[in-house]
PDB file of C-alpha atoms in Angstrom:
ATOM      1  CA  MET A   1      41.564-179.998 -59.866  1.00  0.00           C
ATOM      2  CA  LEU A   2      38.824-180.286 -58.209  1.00  0.00           C
ATOM      3  CA  VAL A   3      35.869-177.872 -58.810  1.00  0.00           C
ATOM      4  CA  SER A   4      34.077-176.415 -56.253  1.00  0.00           C
ATOM      5  CA  GLY A   5      30.943-174.329 -56.036  1.00  0.00           C
ATOM      6  CA  LYS A   6      27.480-173.975 -57.562  1.00  0.00           C
ATOM      7  CA  ASN A   7      27.527-176.995 -59.896  1.00  0.00           C
ATOM      8  CA  SER A   8      28.843-179.460 -57.195  1.00  0.00           C
ATOM      9  CA  ASN A   9      25.644-181.276 -55.385  1.00  0.00           C
ATOM     10  CA  ILE A  10      24.905-184.313 -53.189  1.00  0.00           C
ATOM     11  CA  SER A  11      21.481-185.837 -53.043  1.00  0.00           C
ATOM     12  CA  PHE A  12      20.602-188.347 -50.084  1.00  0.00           C
ATOM     13  CA  LYS A  13      17.893-191.220 -50.863  1.00  0.00           C
ATOM     14  CA  ALA A  14      16.984-189.939 -46.994  1.00  0.00           C
ATOM     15  CA  GLU A  15      18.515-187.638 -44.567  1.00  0.00           C
ATOM     16  CA  LEU A  16      16.717-189.277 -41.631  1.00  0.00           C
ATOM     17  CA  TYR A  17      17.105-192.779 -40.193  1.00  0.00           C
ATOM     18  CA  ASP A  18      14.973-194.098 -37.564  1.00  0.00           C
ATOM     19  CA  PHE A  19      16.501-197.121 -35.763  1.00  0.00           C
ATOM     20  CA  GLY A  20      13.167-197.780 -33.572  1.00  0.00           C
ATOM     21  CA  VAL A  21      14.028-199.820 -30.472  1.00  0.00           C
ATOM     22  CA  ILE A  22      17.190-201.166 -30.105  1.00  0.00           C
ATOM     23  CA  PRO A  23      19.009-203.192 -27.463  1.00  0.00           C
ATOM     24  CA  SER A  24      20.967-201.760 -24.672  1.00  0.00           C
ATOM     25  CA  LYS A  25      24.900-201.679 -24.826  1.00  0.00           C
ATOM     26  CA  LYS A  26      24.833-202.817 -28.927  1.00  0.00           C
ATOM     27  CA  GLU A  27      26.290-200.886 -31.628  1.00  0.00           C
ATOM     28  CA  ALA A  28      23.618-200.226 -34.368  1.00  0.00           C
ATOM     29  CA  THR A  29      24.195-198.916 -38.056  1.00  0.00           C
ATOM     30  CA  ALA A  30      22.706-196.331 -40.233  1.00  0.00           C
ATOM     31  CA  ILE A  31      23.515-196.377 -43.774  1.00  0.00           C
ATOM     32  CA  PHE A  32      22.915-193.098 -45.868  1.00  0.00           C
ATOM     33  CA  ASN A  33      23.245-193.651 -49.527  1.00  0.00           C
ATOM     34  CA  PHE A  34      23.884-190.475 -52.069  1.00  0.00           C
ATOM     35  CA  SER A  35      24.588-189.694 -55.277  1.00  0.00           C
ATOM     36  CA  ASN A  36      26.183-187.225 -56.998  1.00  0.00           C
ATOM     37  CA  THR A  37      23.487-185.223 -58.914  1.00  0.00           C
ATOM     38  CA  GLY A  38      25.541-181.999 -59.712  1.00  0.00           C
ATOM     39  CA  GLU A  39      27.851-181.102 -62.787  1.00  0.00           C
ATOM     40  CA  ASN A  40      30.925-181.571 -61.043  1.00  0.00           C
ATOM     41  CA  PRO A  41      32.835-184.231 -58.980  1.00  0.00           C
ATOM     42  CA  ILE A  42      32.227-183.749 -55.240  1.00  0.00           C
ATOM     43  CA  VAL A  43      34.724-184.653 -52.441  1.00  0.00           C
ATOM     44  CA  ILE A  44      33.294-185.188 -48.767  1.00  0.00           C
ATOM     45  CA  LYS A  45      35.746-183.125 -46.895  1.00  0.00           C
ATOM     46  CA  ASP A  46      34.700-184.062 -43.195  1.00  0.00           C
ATOM     47  CA  VAL A  47      31.745-185.800 -41.441  1.00  0.00           C
ATOM     48  CA  LYS A  48      31.122-184.606 -37.826  1.00  0.00           C
ATOM     49  CA  ALA A  49      28.750-186.233 -35.455  1.00  0.00           C
ATOM     50  CA  THR A  50      27.170-184.216 -32.194  1.00  0.00           C
ATOM     51  CA  CYS A  51      28.695-186.840 -29.795  1.00  0.00           C
ATOM     52  CA  GLY A  52      31.319-189.627 -29.094  1.00  0.00           C
ATOM     53  CA  CYS A  53      28.588-192.247 -29.137  1.00  0.00           C
ATOM     54  CA  THR A  54      27.986-191.684 -32.933  1.00  0.00           C
ATOM     55  CA  VAL A  55      30.744-192.553 -35.372  1.00  0.00           C
ATOM     56  CA  PRO A  56      30.772-191.720 -39.062  1.00  0.00           C
ATOM     57  CA  GLU A  57      32.519-193.272 -41.923  1.00  0.00           C
ATOM     58  CA  TYR A  58      32.313-191.754 -45.304  1.00  0.00           C
ATOM     59  CA  PRO A  59      34.237-192.078 -48.677  1.00  0.00           C
ATOM     60  CA  LYS A  60      37.578-190.362 -48.834  1.00  0.00           C
ATOM     61  CA  LYS A  61      37.833-190.307 -52.823  1.00  0.00           C
ATOM     62  CA  ILE A  62      36.374-188.039 -55.567  1.00  0.00           C
ATOM     63  CA  ILE A  63      32.830-189.229 -56.623  1.00  0.00           C
ATOM     64  CA  LYS A  64      32.088-188.383 -59.936  1.00  0.00           C
ATOM     65  CA  THR A  65      28.807-186.834 -61.751  1.00  0.00           C
ATOM     66  CA  GLY A  66      26.167-189.823 -61.633  1.00  0.00           C
ATOM     67  CA  GLU A  67      28.125-191.859 -59.221  1.00  0.00           C
ATOM     68  CA  GLY A  68      27.357-192.535 -55.368  1.00  0.00           C
ATOM     69  CA  GLY A  69      28.355-193.757 -52.312  1.00  0.00           C
ATOM     70  CA  GLU A  70      27.224-194.256 -48.822  1.00  0.00           C
ATOM     71  CA  ILE A  71      28.004-192.748 -45.066  1.00  0.00           C
ATOM     72  CA  ARG A  72      27.668-195.361 -42.372  1.00  0.00           C
ATOM     73  CA  VAL A  73      26.909-193.860 -38.969  1.00  0.00           C
ATOM     74  CA  ILE A  74      27.560-196.375 -35.755  1.00  0.00           C
ATOM     75  CA  TYR A  75      25.832-195.512 -32.863  1.00  0.00           C
ATOM     76  CA  ASP A  76      26.843-197.039 -29.229  1.00  0.00           C
ATOM     77  CA  ALA A  77      23.738-197.671 -27.686  1.00  0.00           C
ATOM     78  CA  LYS A  78      25.434-197.174 -24.033  1.00  0.00           C
ATOM     79  CA  TYR A  79      22.616-195.279 -22.425  1.00  0.00           C
ATOM     80  CA  PRO A  80      18.822-195.688 -22.007  1.00  0.00           C
ATOM     81  CA  GLY A  81      16.241-193.412 -23.393  1.00  0.00           C
ATOM     82  CA  ARG A  82      15.373-191.837 -26.566  1.00  0.00           C
ATOM     83  CA  PHE A  83      18.146-190.262 -28.910  1.00  0.00           C
ATOM     84  CA  ASN A  84      18.158-187.944 -31.617  1.00  0.00           C
ATOM     85  CA  LYS A  85      21.702-187.324 -32.982  1.00  0.00           C
ATOM     86  CA  THR A  86      22.810-184.915 -35.957  1.00  0.00           C
ATOM     87  CA  ILE A  87      25.673-185.685 -38.478  1.00  0.00           C
ATOM     88  CA  THR A  88      27.002-182.944 -40.569  1.00  0.00           C
ATOM     89  CA  VAL A  89      28.331-183.743 -43.802  1.00  0.00           C
ATOM     90  CA  PHE A  90      30.811-181.143 -45.425  1.00  0.00           C
ATOM     91  CA  TYR A  91      31.478-181.256 -49.202  1.00  0.00           C
ATOM     92  CA  ASN A  92      32.475-178.995 -52.168  1.00  0.00           C
ATOM     93  CA  GLY A  93      29.179-177.923 -53.124  1.00  0.00           C
ATOM     94  CA  LYS A  94      27.070-174.782 -52.671  1.00  0.00           C
ATOM     95  CA  ASP A  95      24.557-176.416 -50.281  1.00  0.00           C
ATOM     96  CA  SER A  96      27.485-177.842 -47.837  1.00  0.00           C
ATOM     97  CA  PRO A  97      27.071-178.555 -45.041  1.00  0.00           C
ATOM     98  CA  LYS A  98      24.058-181.328 -45.259  1.00  0.00           C
ATOM     99  CA  LYS A  99      22.576-182.415 -42.044  1.00  0.00           C
ATOM    100  CA  LEU A 100      21.709-185.893 -41.295  1.00  0.00           C
ATOM    101  CA  ILE A 101      19.857-187.124 -38.393  1.00  0.00           C
ATOM    102  CA  ILE A 102      19.774-190.796 -36.597  1.00  0.00           C
ATOM    103  CA  LYS A 103      17.053-191.223 -33.753  1.00  0.00           C
ATOM    104  CA  GLY A 104      15.664-194.126 -31.806  1.00  0.00           C
ATOM    105  CA  LYS A 105      15.091-195.510 -28.237  1.00  0.00           C
ATOM    106  CA  VAL A 106      17.323-197.685 -26.097  1.00  0.00           C
ATOM    107  CA  PRO A 107      14.837-199.302 -23.297  1.00  0.00           C
ATOM    108  CA  TYR A 108      15.787-198.639 -19.742  1.00  0.00           C
ATOM    109  CA  PRO A 109      16.918-201.985 -17.812  1.00  0.00           C
ATOM    110  CA  LYS A 110      13.976-203.797 -16.141  1.00  0.00           C
ATOM    111  CA  GLU A 111      14.090-203.005 -12.421  1.00  0.00           C
ATOM    112  CA  ILE A 112      14.573-205.796 -10.157  1.00  0.00           C
ATOM    113  CA  ASP A 113      11.779-206.590  -7.553  1.00  0.00           C
ATOM    114  CA  SER A 114      13.763-207.027  -4.288  1.00  0.00           C
ATOM    115  CA  ILE A 115      10.542-206.372  -2.058  1.00  0.00           C
ATOM    116  CA  LYS A 116       8.606-209.496  -1.115  1.00  0.00           C
TER     117      LYS A 116
END
């Protein structure tokens, strides 16, 4: 039986990932490492992104006290400009949900100088 409540806790090494400048029309991956720092096992119930250009992958197994894992976030850099996306992690702990953020910039294509 899985216990939920005040003694289940997930701790991320970082809650923000800055890609900096990434190439247009490429996928880029951020990895958020975490550990179970609570007294009870944790289960990540769901991870949601703010848009379809951001796809999270997360462990579906029970994570025991002292163990860890990672949430991978794949960003599809289709559109130029700055981006700032929120990933929401739902789990069986008192501080659920946790927010993770990815940000960066996709450069605009260089304009073709057709005027001579």
